[in-house]
mmCIF file of C-alpha atoms in Angstrom:
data_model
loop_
_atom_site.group_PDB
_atom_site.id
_atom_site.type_symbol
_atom_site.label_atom_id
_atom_site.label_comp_id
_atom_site.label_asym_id
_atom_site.label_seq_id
_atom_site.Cartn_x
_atom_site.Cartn_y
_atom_site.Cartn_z
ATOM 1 C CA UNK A 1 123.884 31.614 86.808
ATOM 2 C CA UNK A 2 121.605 33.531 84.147
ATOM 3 C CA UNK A 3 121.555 36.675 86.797
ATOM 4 C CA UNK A 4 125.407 36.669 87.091
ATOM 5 C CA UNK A 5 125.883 36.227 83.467
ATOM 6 C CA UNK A 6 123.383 39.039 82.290
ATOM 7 C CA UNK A 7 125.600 41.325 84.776
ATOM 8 C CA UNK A 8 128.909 40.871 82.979
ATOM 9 C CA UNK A 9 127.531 41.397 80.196
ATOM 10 C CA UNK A 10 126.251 44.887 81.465
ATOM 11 C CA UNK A 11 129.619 45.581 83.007
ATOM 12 C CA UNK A 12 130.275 48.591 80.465
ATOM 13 C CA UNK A 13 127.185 50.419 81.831
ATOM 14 C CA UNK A 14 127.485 53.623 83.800
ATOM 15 C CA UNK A 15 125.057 51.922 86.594
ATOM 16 C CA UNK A 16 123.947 48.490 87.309
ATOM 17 C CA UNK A 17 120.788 47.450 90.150
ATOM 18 C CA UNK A 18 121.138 43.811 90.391
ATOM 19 C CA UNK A 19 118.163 42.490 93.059
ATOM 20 C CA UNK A 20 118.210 39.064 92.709
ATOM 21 C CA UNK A 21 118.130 37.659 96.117
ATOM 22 C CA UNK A 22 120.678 34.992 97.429
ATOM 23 C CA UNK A 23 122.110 34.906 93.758
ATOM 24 C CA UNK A 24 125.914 35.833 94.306
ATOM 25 C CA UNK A 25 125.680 39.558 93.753
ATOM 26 C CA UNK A 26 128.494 39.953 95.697
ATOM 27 C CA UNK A 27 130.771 37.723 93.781
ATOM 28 C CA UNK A 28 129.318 39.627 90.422
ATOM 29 C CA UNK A 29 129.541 42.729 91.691
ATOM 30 C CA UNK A 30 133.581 42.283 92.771
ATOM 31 C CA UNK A 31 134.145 40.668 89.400
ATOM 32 C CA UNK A 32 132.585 44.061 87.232
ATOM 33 C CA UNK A 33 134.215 46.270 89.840
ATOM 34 C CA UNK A 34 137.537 44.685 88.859
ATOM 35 C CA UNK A 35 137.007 45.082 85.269
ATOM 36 C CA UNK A 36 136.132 48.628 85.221
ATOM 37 C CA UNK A 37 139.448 49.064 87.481
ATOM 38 C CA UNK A 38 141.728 47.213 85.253
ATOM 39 C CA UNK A 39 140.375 47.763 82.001
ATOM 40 C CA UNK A 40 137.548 50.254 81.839
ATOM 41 C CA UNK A 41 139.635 53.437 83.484
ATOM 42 C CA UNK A 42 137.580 53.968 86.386
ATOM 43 C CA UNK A 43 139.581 55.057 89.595
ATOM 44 C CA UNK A 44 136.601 54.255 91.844
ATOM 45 C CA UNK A 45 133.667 52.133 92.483
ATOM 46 C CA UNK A 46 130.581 52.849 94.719
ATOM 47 C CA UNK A 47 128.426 49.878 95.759
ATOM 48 C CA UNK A 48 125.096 50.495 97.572
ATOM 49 C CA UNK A 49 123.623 47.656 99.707
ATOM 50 C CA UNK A 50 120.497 48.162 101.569
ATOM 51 C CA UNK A 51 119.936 47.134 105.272
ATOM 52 C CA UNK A 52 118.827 43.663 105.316
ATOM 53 C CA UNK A 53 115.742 44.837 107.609
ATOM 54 C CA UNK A 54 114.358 47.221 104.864
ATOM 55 C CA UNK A 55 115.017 44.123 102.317
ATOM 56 C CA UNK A 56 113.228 41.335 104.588
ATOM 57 C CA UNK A 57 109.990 42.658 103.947
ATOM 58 C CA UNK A 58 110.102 42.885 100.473
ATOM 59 C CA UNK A 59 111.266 39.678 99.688
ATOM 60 C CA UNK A 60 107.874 38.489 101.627
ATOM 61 C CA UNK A 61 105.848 40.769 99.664
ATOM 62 C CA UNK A 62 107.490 39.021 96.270
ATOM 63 C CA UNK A 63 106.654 35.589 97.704
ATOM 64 C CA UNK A 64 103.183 36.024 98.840
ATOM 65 C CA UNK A 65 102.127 37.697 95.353
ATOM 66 C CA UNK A 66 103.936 34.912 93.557
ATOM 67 C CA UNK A 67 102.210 32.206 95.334
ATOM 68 C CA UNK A 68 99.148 34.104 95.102
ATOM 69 C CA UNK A 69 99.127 34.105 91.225
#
């Protein structure tokens, strides 16, 4: 997927905001987290995930204004 490949090739970045919905973050988001493990030198990884009900509404909000234009 474009989303997923655009990612990896961001891995080296300090910080990455991937908000693609239903796109296979997770499975991205393990894969850079490995890479920066194994061969970046990082000794952790913080991941942020919102709750879904604060996402819900947003993703409604996208919809309506893309149908809408």
């Amino acid at each position: 997927r474009e989303m997923q490949e655009r990612a990896f090739a961001a891995r080296t970045a300090q910080y990455l905001l991937i908000k693609a919905p239903a796109s296979g973050k997770s499975r991205t988001l393990m894969f850079i987290a490995l890479d920066k493990l194994q061969n970046q030198g990082i000794k952790k990884i913080g991941v942020a995930v919102p709750k879904s009900q604060s996402v819900h509404p947003w993703y409604g909000l996208t919809k309506e204004r893309i149908v809408k234009k």
